[in-house]
Structure formats: structure tokens, C-alpha cells
Amino acid sequence: MPSPFAIKDNSAFPAPSAVYNWRIYALAFCASMGASMFGYDSAFIGGAITLPSFVSRFGLGASSSEQAAALSANIVSTFQAGCFFGVILISYVAEKFGLKFPLLACGLIYNIGAIVQITSTGSVGMIYAGRALTGLAVGASTLVVPQYISECSPPAIRGRLVGIFEIVLQFSQIVGFWVNYGVNQNVSGALDAQWRIPFGLQLIPGTFLTVLMLLQPESPRWLIKNGNTVKATSSLSRIRCLSHDDEYISWEVNSVKEQLLSESELGTTRPLGAKLKEMLKSGNRRRLALGMGFMMLQNLSGINALNYYSPMIFKSIGFSGTSVGLLATGVFGIVKALATLVFMCFGIDNLGRRKSMLIGSSGALVAMFYLGGYSKVSGSFNQAVVQDGGAYVAIVMIYVFAVFYAMSWNGIPWVFCAEVFPTGIRSVCLLFTTCTQWLGQFIIVYSTPYMMTNITYGTFLFFGGFLLVGTIVVFLLMPETKGLSLEDMDILFNIKGLAMTQRKKADEIIGSQRAAENAIDLEKKTEHALHIESI
């Protein structure tokens, strides 16, 4: 039986073993501090605004249920609005100045936003302003981090390395969930320290991102694209642990140059209008539609309702009380993080993207439909319910959802978008997909309190229905991308037909090309040997 750690390299030029070293994992981890900002912020805020000290300081206790729902939606969704505009603003900066500098700036802006929130003395406006700033930084980092990791990664472990983004995000969510539980249990609700501690901990991932990225190189692909091949070769040599003149380094540099040349001939190095036109060509249009669709469907699966409003969700199935809700939320975070860790380490580059999405979607939709059925039958939205077997199965189903979601919609949309777009238009395509992600989050996060107040159990059925839609979309339209180099994605997505047969056809074409290249190399070596003999 093959080891789960085994690396299968089916790219056009299999990498030497030295390439799979600690430096490339360290690079992915350092950049993923941007994901830590995202994860912690998405986890702590839903519980923090239910803490007694926050409710008291900001006057939420005197509000009606509809007013409280509106205020909660505004506090949480201001972050998503900031993220949306952060993606748009950073796209030009990343195109012009590279991928490293924007990440340094993201850490600094995030910290400024955190300080604005901490220093509020009861002004909801300062909370809004601070969350808008942290949102700008997080939105920008979610565009840059997956692209940066993907462009620095060897093909055989690209999914695993981009998956570190998701692993760090999930474990940061655990911290966010449990910090709220800890301060609720151990810090008096009469003290502002109870809510300021979880808000203040935002400074940790922002500081780590800024400091750690100072130690990392610029994206080699961005350097080559901007004419700095010498520096790109040096960066690749460092993170691959190979010499500057190694054959594999030369192959990587030449592959990027060839793709950029091909894209240049198609006009992708021209201004934004020309890039948008290139994006709408057949193979690129399909990739963009899938990427944007996956980002929206990820949010319509219901995960961000659970991330941001989990205490409210647990209350809706009959588990009330601040401590009980925060405890159940903390367990949810642990289950999701551990499932993500296992899958990203052992599953994504072995099981593949497509099969993982199909299995995970199927399990997650069953869990969502059970939650909808249970809350309808028990009437848990409208009355206190008996903590019977059905109620405990409902709790288990939330954790079942977390496991199946972790192996599918949790990280694969980010991996897919980071790896499928051509280099010349990748940043523009990622602008569209990442904006779709944050638009989807804004819609769901803003709507969830109202949905749970007005359509109650239908909220779970709504999310389950979209998981079914997602399963069908994946089955029909998503080809397998594991193991392909970024440059070979063009071949895969220019093949006509449904997803079930595309990868097989792509492998045949790539195999034929590789055989032809090997034959040419053998012919050159033979001619060289005959020439030496004649001398």
C-alpha cells in the first residue's frame, strides 16, 4: 500500500526530491498568516458580540429582537464589505509591485483596524470603522496568498501547499471560537476586558504576517513576467534547494517564459481591456465561470452562517445559554480544523479535487437536510425543546457537516482558483473570483439573522438545496486538476466535452507531447555523440 505521504509527480518534467524541502512549506506557512487573520476574525466576532460586557457597553441589551438582528448583521457584514473593496484595491498593487509587498501592507492595515476597535468606548461607529479596515486587509490577502503560494509551488504538492492556507485558517478559527468561551467563563461580564481581549488578539496574526513575509522571496513567476529572470532564478534556486544552473530550475524558468510568450501573442500583456477580452475566450471563460461559481456556492453551502453565527445556530436547534452555545461552537471549530488538516495533508493530492468535492458535497447536504427536518418537526425555532435523541443527532449532524465540508467546499475552491488560470491573466481572474467570494459572504452573513428570524427551518433547507446544486455542477463541469503544472491547465480547459472525460484526454495529449520532446532530445544527443566520434 503506498504511503499517504508519497508524492506523485506526473508533470512534464518530474522534480528532483530536493524540491520537496522545508523551505517551500515554510513559505506557504508564512504567507498563510493572511489566512490566520481571516480565520480568527470570522470565528471570534459572532461570539464576541454576544458577550455580556459587549452587549452592555454597546447597548444591545435594550434592543428588540429585530433591532439586535440588524445590529449584529451590520457589525459582522461591515467586515465583508471591506473585504470586497480590499480585493479590488489590491489587484492593481499586486500587478504593479508584486505579491510580497501587498502582504506586508495587509498585516499593517489589519493591525490599525484592530487598534481602532479596541479603543472604542461604546461607539459602534468605531467598531464599524475598525472592521472595515480589517476587512480591507483580509480581502486583499485572500486574493494574494493563494496566488503567491501557487506560483511558488512544485506541481505535485501544489494542492497540499495551497491547502496550508485553509489549515491555518481553520486552526485560527479554533482560537477565535475558544477565546470567547474562555473570557465568558473567566472574565467578569462587568469588565470591558471581557470583550477587548478577543478583539485585541487580532493583532497577533497581523504582526506575524508582516514580520514573517520579510523573510520570504517575491513570486518567481511575477519576477519573470516583469523581466527580472536573474532574480527569479535566484528565488527558485533558494526555495527549491537546487543550484542556479540545475536542469529543473532552467525548465521551470523556460516553461513560464514560453507561457508568457504565448499569452503575449494573444494580447494578454496589453492593458486591462485586452486582458478582459482574453478572459472571455472559450477556455478561459469556462475557467472563470467555474471559479466564480465555486466561490458563490461555497458561501451558499451555509458554512459562513455557522462560522459567524454559530451560537445562534445552536440555539435554533434547542441548545441555549451563552456558555453552551460557545462551547458547542468551539467543538465545531476543532472538528472542522482537524478534518481540514487530515484532508489537506493526505487527501487533496491523492484523492484529487473532483472526487473529494463529490463525496464531501453529498455528505454535507444530508446533514443540512436533517437539520432542516429536525427544526421543523421539533419547532425548535419557536419553543424550548426536550434534549432528546433527535436533538443530539442534530448536534452530531453539525459536526458531520463540518467533516464533509472540510474535504470539499472548505479549501478546494481556493485551490482550484489558484491553479487553473493562465499566468498573464491570473491576477485579473482571481480578482473576479475573490470578489465573488466576498460578495457571497456579505450576502449570507447579512441575511442569516433575518433568515433565521423569518424563514426559520427553511434556512437549513436553503443551504442544503444549494449543496445539491453544487454537487451537480461539480459532476458535470469540474475536471480533475491534481498533478498538472500551471502551464498544462491550458490543454485541459481547451478540451471540449463534459468533465468526466476531459482529464483522460488531457493526459493523452500531454503524454504525446512529452514523448515527442523526449524523441527530439534523444535525436540531438545521438547527433552530438556521432559528431564527437567523427572527430
Short mmCIF file of C-alpha atoms in Angstrom, two decimals:
data_model
loop_
_atom_site.label_atom_id
_atom_site.label_comp_id
_atom_site.label_asym_id
_atom_site.label_seq_id
_atom_site.Cartn_x
_atom_site.Cartn_y
_atom_site.Cartn_z
CA MET A 1 0.00 0.00 0.00
CA PRO A 2 1.51 3.38 -0.98
CA SER A 3 2.34 5.81 1.78
CA PRO A 4 -0.12 8.72 2.24
CA PHE A 5 2.97 10.95 2.26
CA ALA A 6 4.12 9.65 -1.15
CA ILE A 7 4.50 12.35 -3.80
CA LYS A 8 3.30 11.50 -7.30
CA ASP A 9 4.79 13.86 -9.87
CA ASN A 10 3.11 13.47 -13.27
CA SER A 11 4.21 16.84 -14.62
CA ALA A 12 6.10 17.24 -17.89
CA PHE A 13 9.42 17.39 -16.01
CA PRO A 14 9.31 15.43 -12.72
CA ALA A 15 11.02 17.36 -9.94
CA PRO A 16 14.08 16.05 -8.07
CA SER A 17 13.47 15.09 -4.45
CA ALA A 18 15.36 18.15 -3.15
CA VAL A 19 12.47 20.34 -4.33
CA TYR A 20 10.17 18.94 -1.60
CA ASN A 21 12.02 20.60 1.26
CA TRP A 22 11.19 22.54 4.43
CA ARG A 23 11.64 25.93 2.76
CA ILE A 24 8.64 25.60 0.47
CA TYR A 25 6.45 24.55 3.41
CA ALA A 26 7.79 27.45 5.48
CA LEU A 27 6.99 29.86 2.63
CA ALA A 28 3.41 28.60 2.48
CA PHE A 29 3.04 28.85 6.27
CA CYS A 30 4.41 32.41 6.44
CA ALA A 31 2.11 33.65 3.66
CA SER A 32 -0.81 31.86 5.31
CA MET A 33 -0.68 34.25 8.25
CA GLY A 34 -3.04 36.17 5.94
CA ALA A 35 -5.41 33.22 6.30
CA SER A 36 -4.92 33.39 10.06
CA MET A 37 -6.27 36.95 10.03
CA PHE A 38 -9.25 35.71 8.02
CA GLY A 39 -9.88 32.67 10.23
CA TYR A 40 -9.61 34.39 13.59
CA ASP A 41 -11.79 37.32 12.53
CA SER A 42 -14.52 35.13 11.07
CA ALA A 43 -14.64 32.99 14.23
CA PHE A 44 -14.39 35.40 17.12
CA ILE A 45 -16.84 38.12 16.07
CA GLY A 46 -20.08 36.10 16.23
CA GLY A 47 -19.40 35.04 19.83
CA ALA A 48 -17.79 38.32 20.92
CA ILE A 49 -20.91 40.38 20.17
CA THR A 50 -22.94 38.03 22.42
CA LEU A 51 -20.61 38.50 25.42
CA PRO A 52 -22.37 40.25 28.35
CA SER A 53 -19.73 43.02 28.51
CA PHE A 54 -20.09 43.83 24.79
CA VAL A 55 -23.89 43.77 24.98
CA SER A 56 -23.74 46.14 27.95
CA ARG A 57 -21.06 48.50 26.60
CA PHE A 58 -22.73 48.95 23.19
CA GLY A 59 -26.32 48.99 24.39
CA LEU A 60 -27.51 45.83 22.66
CA GLY A 61 -29.50 44.60 25.65
CA ALA A 62 -32.22 47.22 25.26
CA SER A 63 -32.84 46.37 21.58
CA SER A 64 -35.76 44.37 20.20
CA SER A 65 -35.01 41.04 18.50
CA GLU A 66 -35.24 42.66 15.06
CA GLN A 67 -33.03 45.58 16.09
CA ALA A 68 -30.48 43.18 17.61
CA ALA A 69 -30.51 41.11 14.40
CA ALA A 70 -29.93 44.26 12.33
CA LEU A 71 -27.08 45.47 14.55
CA SER A 72 -25.42 42.04 14.55
CA ALA A 73 -25.73 41.86 10.76
CA ASN A 74 -24.21 45.33 10.39
CA ILE A 75 -21.26 44.67 12.73
CA VAL A 76 -20.40 41.36 11.09
CA SER A 77 -21.08 42.31 7.45
CA THR A 78 -19.09 45.57 7.55
CA PHE A 79 -16.06 43.28 7.51
CA GLN A 80 -17.25 41.56 4.31
CA ALA A 81 -17.84 44.93 2.64
CA GLY A 82 -14.26 45.91 3.48
CA CYS A 83 -13.02 42.60 2.10
CA PHE A 84 -14.82 43.13 -1.21
CA PHE A 85 -13.20 46.51 -1.78
CA GLY A 86 -9.85 45.25 -0.46
CA VAL A 87 -9.77 42.70 -3.28
CA ILE A 88 -10.42 45.38 -5.88
CA LEU A 89 -7.85 47.82 -4.48
CA ILE A 90 -5.07 45.24 -4.08
CA SER A 91 -5.35 43.85 -7.61
CA TYR A 92 -3.56 46.85 -9.15
CA VAL A 93 -0.95 46.92 -6.39
CA ALA A 94 -0.15 43.20 -6.84
CA GLU A 95 0.10 43.60 -10.60
CA LYS A 96 2.42 46.60 -10.29
CA PHE A 97 4.53 45.85 -7.21
CA GLY A 98 4.47 42.06 -6.87
CA LEU A 99 2.89 39.73 -4.33
CA LYS A 100 5.23 40.16 -1.36
CA PHE A 101 4.78 43.90 -0.73
CA PRO A 102 0.95 43.74 -0.63
CA LEU A 103 1.11 41.07 2.07
CA LEU A 104 3.37 43.25 4.22
CA ALA A 105 0.88 46.12 3.82
CA CYS A 106 -2.07 43.84 4.66
CA GLY A 107 -0.59 42.99 8.06
CA LEU A 108 -0.10 46.66 8.92
CA ILE A 109 -3.60 47.75 7.83
CA TYR A 110 -5.16 44.85 9.72
CA ASN A 111 -3.41 45.91 12.92
CA ILE A 112 -4.59 49.51 12.52
CA GLY A 113 -8.16 48.25 12.18
CA ALA A 114 -7.80 46.10 15.30
CA ILE A 115 -6.49 49.08 17.32
CA VAL A 116 -9.45 51.23 16.24
CA GLN A 117 -11.86 48.56 17.51
CA ILE A 118 -10.05 48.03 20.82
CA THR A 119 -10.03 51.73 21.64
CA SER A 120 -13.80 52.13 21.21
CA THR A 121 -15.52 53.14 24.45
CA GLY A 122 -19.06 52.37 23.35
CA SER A 123 -19.12 53.87 19.88
CA VAL A 124 -20.49 51.34 17.39
CA GLY A 125 -19.12 53.62 14.65
CA MET A 126 -15.54 52.84 15.73
CA ILE A 127 -16.33 49.13 15.59
CA TYR A 128 -17.69 49.60 12.07
CA ALA A 129 -14.62 51.61 11.00
CA GLY A 130 -12.17 49.12 12.51
CA ARG A 131 -13.90 46.16 10.94
CA ALA A 132 -13.93 47.88 7.56
CA LEU A 133 -10.13 48.29 7.82
CA THR A 134 -9.53 44.70 8.93
CA GLY A 135 -11.83 43.67 6.09
CA LEU A 136 -9.74 45.61 3.55
CA ALA A 137 -6.63 43.75 4.72
CA VAL A 138 -8.23 40.31 4.84
CA GLY A 139 -9.91 40.69 1.46
CA ALA A 140 -6.63 41.78 -0.12
CA SER A 141 -4.72 38.90 1.46
CA THR A 142 -7.23 36.29 0.26
CA LEU A 143 -6.53 37.42 -3.29
CA VAL A 144 -2.75 37.43 -2.94
CA VAL A 145 -1.93 34.50 -0.61
CA PRO A 146 -3.30 31.57 -2.72
CA GLN A 147 -1.77 33.08 -5.86
CA TYR A 148 1.60 33.60 -4.16
CA ILE A 149 1.74 30.04 -2.79
CA SER A 150 0.55 28.53 -6.07
CA GLU A 151 3.16 30.41 -8.12
CA CYS A 152 5.95 29.24 -5.80
CA SER A 153 4.82 25.58 -5.57
CA PRO A 154 6.03 22.45 -7.40
CA PRO A 155 3.05 20.88 -9.27
CA ALA A 156 2.98 17.60 -7.31
CA ILE A 157 2.34 19.27 -3.93
CA ARG A 158 0.63 22.48 -5.04
CA GLY A 159 -2.73 21.38 -3.63
CA ARG A 160 -1.12 20.49 -0.30
CA LEU A 161 0.72 23.81 -0.09
CA VAL A 162 -2.27 25.97 -1.01
CA GLY A 163 -4.15 23.79 1.49
CA ILE A 164 -1.90 25.18 4.23
CA PHE A 165 -3.83 28.43 3.69
CA GLU A 166 -7.01 26.58 4.68
CA ILE A 167 -5.36 24.66 7.55
CA VAL A 168 -4.05 27.86 9.15
CA LEU A 169 -7.44 29.48 8.63
CA GLN A 170 -9.22 26.62 10.40
CA PHE A 171 -6.88 26.48 13.39
CA SER A 172 -7.14 30.25 13.75
CA GLN A 173 -10.89 29.81 13.84
CA ILE A 174 -10.46 27.39 16.75
CA VAL A 175 -8.63 30.11 18.65
CA GLY A 176 -11.39 32.60 17.84
CA PHE A 177 -14.14 30.24 18.97
CA TRP A 178 -12.46 29.20 22.23
CA VAL A 179 -11.21 32.66 23.23
CA ASN A 180 -14.83 33.75 23.52
CA TYR A 181 -15.68 30.73 25.65
CA GLY A 182 -12.63 31.36 27.83
CA VAL A 183 -13.33 35.03 28.54
CA ASN A 184 -17.01 34.30 29.12
CA GLN A 185 -16.05 31.74 31.77
CA ASN A 186 -13.15 33.55 33.40
CA VAL A 187 -13.57 37.32 32.96
CA SER A 188 -16.40 39.20 34.61
CA GLY A 189 -19.12 40.47 32.27
CA ALA A 190 -18.90 43.80 34.11
CA LEU A 191 -15.37 44.39 32.76
CA ASP A 192 -14.54 45.75 29.30
CA ALA A 193 -11.57 43.39 29.29
CA GLN A 194 -14.01 40.56 28.55
CA TRP A 195 -14.72 41.85 25.03
CA ARG A 196 -11.42 43.70 24.48
CA ILE A 197 -9.31 40.53 24.84
CA PRO A 198 -10.83 38.73 21.81
CA PHE A 199 -10.77 41.96 19.80
CA GLY A 200 -7.17 42.64 20.84
CA LEU A 201 -5.89 39.20 19.78
CA GLN A 202 -6.40 40.29 16.18
CA LEU A 203 -3.01 42.00 16.49
CA ILE A 204 -1.17 38.66 16.64
CA PRO A 205 -1.80 37.29 13.09
CA GLY A 206 -1.39 40.78 11.57
CA THR A 207 2.01 41.19 13.20
CA PHE A 208 3.10 37.66 12.23
CA LEU A 209 2.19 38.26 8.58
CA THR A 210 4.25 41.44 8.36
CA VAL A 211 7.31 40.04 10.15
CA LEU A 212 7.39 36.60 8.51
CA MET A 213 6.88 37.86 4.96
CA LEU A 214 10.02 39.97 5.31
CA LEU A 215 11.90 36.64 5.24
CA GLN A 216 10.30 35.31 2.03
CA PRO A 217 11.14 35.94 -1.66
CA GLU A 218 8.99 37.53 -4.34
CA SER A 219 6.97 35.23 -6.62
CA PRO A 220 9.35 33.87 -9.31
CA ARG A 221 6.57 33.95 -11.91
CA TRP A 222 5.87 37.62 -11.20
CA LEU A 223 9.60 38.40 -11.48
CA ILE A 224 9.88 36.61 -14.85
CA LYS A 225 6.73 38.33 -16.08
CA ASN A 226 8.34 41.68 -15.22
CA GLY A 227 11.66 40.89 -16.90
CA ASN A 228 13.75 40.01 -13.84
CA THR A 229 14.80 36.46 -14.78
CA VAL A 230 18.05 36.61 -12.78
CA LYS A 231 16.26 37.35 -9.52
CA ALA A 232 13.54 34.79 -10.36
CA THR A 233 16.20 32.13 -10.89
CA SER A 234 17.80 33.05 -7.57
CA SER A 235 14.43 32.83 -5.77
CA LEU A 236 13.62 29.46 -7.33
CA SER A 237 17.08 28.14 -6.51
CA ARG A 238 16.59 29.12 -2.85
CA ILE A 239 13.12 27.65 -2.34
CA ARG A 240 13.87 24.52 -4.41
CA CYS A 241 17.23 23.89 -2.68
CA LEU A 242 18.88 23.46 -6.09
CA SER A 243 21.79 25.24 -7.78
CA HIS A 244 21.14 28.16 -10.14
CA ASP A 245 22.20 26.12 -13.17
CA ASP A 246 20.23 22.98 -12.26
CA GLU A 247 18.29 21.47 -15.18
CA TYR A 248 14.98 21.60 -13.27
CA ILE A 249 15.36 25.32 -12.47
CA SER A 250 16.04 26.00 -16.15
CA TRP A 251 12.94 24.01 -17.14
CA GLU A 252 10.73 25.95 -14.72
CA VAL A 253 12.01 29.32 -15.90
CA ASN A 254 11.66 28.36 -19.56
CA SER A 255 8.12 26.97 -19.03
CA VAL A 256 6.97 30.26 -17.54
CA LYS A 257 8.65 32.23 -20.34
CA GLU A 258 7.01 30.05 -23.00
CA GLN A 259 3.57 30.51 -21.48
CA LEU A 260 4.07 34.26 -21.13
CA LEU A 261 5.24 34.45 -24.75
CA SER A 262 2.18 32.53 -25.89
CA GLU A 263 -0.08 34.81 -23.85
CA SER A 264 1.73 37.90 -25.15
CA GLU A 265 0.99 36.84 -28.70
CA LEU A 266 -2.67 36.61 -27.70
CA GLY A 267 -2.55 40.15 -26.26
CA THR A 268 -2.65 39.43 -22.53
CA THR A 269 0.25 41.77 -21.80
CA ARG A 270 -1.75 44.68 -23.13
CA PRO A 271 -3.94 46.93 -20.94
CA LEU A 272 -6.84 45.77 -18.77
CA GLY A 273 -9.36 45.89 -21.63
CA ALA A 274 -7.29 43.43 -23.65
CA LYS A 275 -6.98 41.13 -20.64
CA LEU A 276 -10.73 41.19 -20.11
CA LYS A 277 -11.18 40.27 -23.77
CA GLU A 278 -8.71 37.38 -23.38
CA MET A 279 -10.55 36.23 -20.24
CA LEU A 280 -13.73 35.81 -22.26
CA LYS A 281 -12.17 33.41 -24.78
CA SER A 282 -13.56 29.88 -24.64
CA GLY A 283 -11.11 28.00 -22.39
CA ASN A 284 -10.53 30.99 -20.11
CA ARG A 285 -14.23 31.89 -19.93
CA ARG A 286 -15.07 28.42 -18.71
CA ARG A 287 -12.39 28.51 -16.02
CA LEU A 288 -13.58 31.90 -14.81
CA ALA A 289 -17.24 30.82 -14.70
CA LEU A 290 -16.33 27.71 -12.69
CA GLY A 291 -14.13 29.68 -10.29
CA MET A 292 -16.77 32.32 -9.64
CA GLY A 293 -19.48 29.67 -9.37
CA PHE A 294 -17.48 27.66 -6.82
CA MET A 295 -16.81 30.74 -4.69
CA MET A 296 -20.51 31.66 -4.61
CA LEU A 297 -21.63 28.07 -3.98
CA GLN A 298 -19.10 27.80 -1.15
CA ASN A 299 -20.99 30.54 0.67
CA LEU A 300 -24.41 29.19 -0.27
CA SER A 301 -23.46 25.91 1.42
CA GLY A 302 -24.13 27.56 4.79
CA ILE A 303 -20.64 27.43 6.24
CA ASN A 304 -20.35 31.14 6.89
CA ALA A 305 -23.69 31.17 8.65
CA LEU A 306 -22.14 28.61 11.03
CA ASN A 307 -18.80 30.43 11.26
CA TYR A 308 -20.24 33.84 12.09
CA TYR A 309 -23.47 32.97 13.90
CA SER A 310 -22.81 29.53 15.38
CA PRO A 311 -24.15 30.40 18.88
CA MET A 312 -27.40 31.47 17.20
CA ILE A 313 -27.44 28.28 15.10
CA PHE A 314 -27.01 26.04 18.14
CA LYS A 315 -29.76 27.94 19.91
CA SER A 316 -32.06 27.27 16.94
CA ILE A 317 -31.79 23.51 17.48
CA GLY A 318 -32.52 23.78 21.19
CA PHE A 319 -29.18 24.42 22.93
CA SER A 320 -29.46 27.76 24.73
CA GLY A 321 -27.25 29.82 27.05
CA THR A 322 -24.14 31.80 26.17
CA SER A 323 -21.72 29.23 27.62
CA VAL A 324 -23.45 26.24 26.00
CA GLY A 325 -23.53 27.95 22.60
CA LEU A 326 -19.88 29.00 22.79
CA LEU A 327 -18.80 25.52 23.97
CA ALA A 328 -20.62 23.77 21.12
CA THR A 329 -19.16 26.33 18.71
CA GLY A 330 -15.65 25.61 19.99
CA VAL A 331 -16.10 21.88 19.40
CA PHE A 332 -17.39 22.65 15.89
CA GLY A 333 -14.19 24.60 15.21
CA ILE A 334 -11.97 21.73 16.40
CA VAL A 335 -13.81 19.13 14.31
CA LYS A 336 -13.63 21.28 11.17
CA ALA A 337 -9.95 22.14 11.68
CA LEU A 338 -8.84 18.54 12.31
CA ALA A 339 -10.81 17.29 9.31
CA THR A 340 -9.22 20.00 7.16
CA LEU A 341 -5.72 19.14 8.42
CA VAL A 342 -6.12 15.44 7.64
CA PHE A 343 -7.59 16.05 4.20
CA MET A 344 -5.11 18.72 3.11
CA CYS A 345 -2.16 16.58 4.22
CA PHE A 346 -3.29 13.20 2.89
CA GLY A 347 -6.31 13.64 0.63
CA ILE A 348 -6.22 16.54 -1.78
CA ASP A 349 -3.22 15.41 -3.85
CA ASN A 350 -4.12 11.69 -3.56
CA LEU A 351 -7.90 11.55 -3.77
CA GLY A 352 -7.97 14.58 -6.07
CA ARG A 353 -10.16 17.67 -6.31
CA ARG A 354 -13.16 16.30 -8.22
CA LYS A 355 -13.77 13.11 -6.24
CA SER A 356 -13.32 14.97 -2.93
CA MET A 357 -15.90 17.57 -3.94
CA LEU A 358 -18.46 14.92 -4.91
CA ILE A 359 -18.08 12.90 -1.70
CA GLY A 360 -17.97 15.95 0.56
CA SER A 361 -20.96 17.66 -1.05
CA SER A 362 -23.09 14.53 -0.73
CA GLY A 363 -22.37 14.12 2.98
CA ALA A 364 -22.83 17.83 3.76
CA LEU A 365 -26.23 18.10 2.07
CA VAL A 366 -27.58 15.11 4.03
CA ALA A 367 -26.57 16.85 7.27
CA MET A 368 -28.20 20.15 6.24
CA PHE A 369 -31.48 18.48 5.24
CA TYR A 370 -31.59 16.65 8.59
CA LEU A 371 -31.16 19.94 10.47
CA GLY A 372 -33.99 21.48 8.46
CA GLY A 373 -36.26 18.50 9.07
CA TYR A 374 -35.48 18.31 12.78
CA SER A 375 -36.03 22.02 13.45
CA LYS A 376 -39.35 21.87 11.54
CA VAL A 377 -40.66 18.80 13.37
CA SER A 378 -39.45 19.87 16.83
CA GLY A 379 -40.39 23.53 16.45
CA SER A 380 -37.03 24.44 18.00
CA PHE A 381 -37.06 27.93 16.48
CA ASN A 382 -40.24 28.84 18.35
CA GLN A 383 -40.04 26.99 21.65
CA ALA A 384 -37.74 25.22 24.09
CA VAL A 385 -37.38 21.59 23.08
CA VAL A 386 -36.58 18.44 25.01
CA GLN A 387 -32.93 17.41 24.77
CA ASP A 388 -33.85 14.01 23.29
CA GLY A 389 -32.12 11.73 20.79
CA GLY A 390 -33.23 13.86 17.83
CA ALA A 391 -31.66 16.96 19.38
CA TYR A 392 -28.33 15.23 19.97
CA VAL A 393 -28.35 13.80 16.46
CA ALA A 394 -28.84 17.39 15.25
CA ILE A 395 -25.67 18.41 17.11
CA VAL A 396 -23.83 15.44 15.59
CA MET A 397 -25.09 16.45 12.14
CA ILE A 398 -23.47 19.87 12.50
CA TYR A 399 -20.17 18.10 13.16
CA VAL A 400 -20.82 15.66 10.29
CA PHE A 401 -21.39 18.68 8.06
CA ALA A 402 -18.06 20.10 9.26
CA VAL A 403 -16.16 16.92 8.29
CA PHE A 404 -17.67 16.57 4.81
CA TYR A 405 -17.43 20.29 4.16
CA ALA A 406 -13.74 20.21 5.17
CA MET A 407 -12.93 17.72 2.41
CA SER A 408 -14.78 19.62 -0.28
CA TRP A 409 -16.03 23.21 -0.30
CA ASN A 410 -13.75 24.32 2.53
CA GLY A 411 -10.49 24.59 0.62
CA ILE A 412 -10.87 23.19 -2.88
CA PRO A 413 -12.48 26.31 -4.43
CA TRP A 414 -9.42 28.32 -3.26
CA VAL A 415 -7.02 25.67 -4.60
CA PHE A 416 -8.90 25.42 -7.91
CA CYS A 417 -8.88 29.19 -8.49
CA ALA A 418 -5.21 29.47 -7.54
CA GLU A 419 -4.08 26.85 -10.04
CA VAL A 420 -6.22 26.96 -13.20
CA PHE A 421 -5.77 30.45 -14.69
CA PRO A 422 -3.02 31.40 -17.20
CA THR A 423 -0.16 33.46 -15.74
CA GLY A 424 -0.81 36.50 -17.91
CA ILE A 425 -4.41 36.95 -16.73
CA ARG A 426 -4.27 35.10 -13.40
CA SER A 427 -4.38 38.22 -11.25
CA VAL A 428 -7.40 39.61 -13.12
CA CYS A 429 -9.25 36.29 -12.97
CA LEU A 430 -8.52 35.99 -9.25
CA LEU A 431 -9.89 39.50 -8.80
CA PHE A 432 -13.24 38.29 -10.14
CA THR A 433 -13.31 35.02 -8.20
CA THR A 434 -12.21 36.57 -4.89
CA CYS A 435 -14.70 39.43 -5.25
CA THR A 436 -17.36 36.78 -5.79
CA GLN A 437 -16.25 35.07 -2.58
CA TRP A 438 -16.64 38.24 -0.53
CA LEU A 439 -19.86 39.27 -2.24
CA GLY A 440 -21.25 35.82 -1.38
CA GLN A 441 -20.06 36.15 2.20
CA PHE A 442 -21.63 39.59 2.52
CA ILE A 443 -24.98 38.33 1.22
CA ILE A 444 -25.06 35.29 3.54
CA VAL A 445 -23.65 37.00 6.63
CA TYR A 446 -26.00 39.96 6.30
CA SER A 447 -29.02 37.77 5.51
CA THR A 448 -28.59 34.96 8.06
CA PRO A 449 -30.02 36.76 11.14
CA TYR A 450 -33.08 37.77 9.10
CA MET A 451 -33.42 34.28 7.56
CA MET A 452 -33.37 32.63 10.96
CA THR A 453 -35.94 35.11 12.27
CA ASN A 454 -38.31 34.90 9.30
CA ILE A 455 -37.97 31.55 7.48
CA THR A 456 -36.58 29.60 10.48
CA TYR A 457 -36.06 25.93 9.49
CA GLY A 458 -36.13 26.92 5.81
CA THR A 459 -32.65 28.38 6.34
CA PHE A 460 -31.18 24.85 6.56
CA LEU A 461 -33.23 23.65 3.56
CA PHE A 462 -32.00 26.66 1.57
CA PHE A 463 -28.36 25.74 2.22
CA GLY A 464 -29.00 22.04 1.59
CA GLY A 465 -30.62 22.85 -1.75
CA PHE A 466 -27.58 24.77 -2.91
CA LEU A 467 -25.29 21.93 -1.82
CA LEU A 468 -27.31 19.70 -4.17
CA VAL A 469 -26.85 22.25 -6.96
CA GLY A 470 -23.10 22.32 -6.21
CA THR A 471 -22.87 18.53 -6.44
CA ILE A 472 -24.47 18.55 -9.89
CA VAL A 473 -22.20 21.39 -11.11
CA VAL A 474 -19.07 19.52 -9.95
CA PHE A 475 -20.19 16.23 -11.52
CA LEU A 476 -20.88 17.76 -14.91
CA LEU A 477 -18.37 20.60 -15.21
CA MET A 478 -15.32 20.24 -12.93
CA PRO A 479 -12.37 18.28 -14.41
CA GLU A 480 -9.65 16.81 -12.23
CA THR A 481 -6.66 19.20 -11.94
CA LYS A 482 -4.35 17.44 -9.47
CA GLY A 483 -0.76 16.96 -10.57
CA LEU A 484 -0.90 19.21 -13.63
CA SER A 485 1.58 22.05 -13.96
CA LEU A 486 0.10 25.55 -14.11
CA GLU A 487 1.21 25.73 -17.74
CA ASP A 488 -0.65 22.48 -18.68
CA MET A 489 -4.02 23.81 -17.49
CA ASP A 490 -4.49 25.44 -20.90
CA ILE A 491 -4.56 22.00 -22.52
CA LEU A 492 -7.12 20.65 -20.01
CA PHE A 493 -9.57 23.51 -20.30
CA ASN A 494 -9.44 23.80 -24.08
CA ILE A 495 -10.77 20.24 -24.47
CA LYS A 496 -14.45 20.10 -25.38
CA GLY A 497 -16.97 17.93 -23.57
CA LEU A 498 -18.06 17.16 -20.02
CA ALA A 499 -15.72 16.93 -17.04
CA MET A 500 -15.78 13.13 -16.77
CA THR A 501 -13.57 12.65 -19.86
CA GLN A 502 -11.52 15.85 -20.01
CA ARG A 503 -8.64 14.78 -17.79
CA LYS A 504 -8.11 11.49 -19.63
CA LYS A 505 -7.92 13.32 -22.96
CA ALA A 506 -5.57 15.95 -21.48
CA ASP A 507 -3.22 13.26 -20.14
CA GLU A 508 -3.09 11.65 -23.59
CA ILE A 509 -2.19 14.96 -25.25
CA ILE A 510 0.44 15.82 -22.61
CA GLY A 511 1.88 12.29 -22.86
CA SER A 512 2.18 12.60 -26.65
CA GLN A 513 3.90 15.98 -26.31
CA ARG A 514 6.31 14.58 -23.73
CA ALA A 515 7.13 11.60 -25.95
CA ALA A 516 7.80 13.92 -28.90
CA GLU A 517 10.06 16.13 -26.77
CA ASN A 518 11.96 13.08 -25.50
CA ALA A 519 12.42 11.82 -29.06
CA ILE A 520 13.83 15.18 -30.13
CA ASP A 521 16.19 15.23 -27.15
CA LEU A 522 17.34 11.68 -27.93
CA GLU A 523 17.94 12.61 -31.56
CA LYS A 524 20.03 15.63 -30.52
CA LYS A 525 22.07 13.53 -28.08
CA THR A 526 22.66 10.89 -30.79
CA GLU A 527 23.79 13.51 -33.30
CA HIS A 528 26.10 15.00 -30.68
CA ALA A 529 27.60 11.58 -29.90
CA LEU A 530 28.16 10.81 -33.61
CA HIS A 531 29.78 14.21 -34.07
CA ILE A 532 32.21 13.52 -31.22
CA GLU A 533 33.04 10.08 -32.67
CA SER A 534 33.76 11.61 -36.11
CA ILE A 535 36.23 13.99 -34.51
#
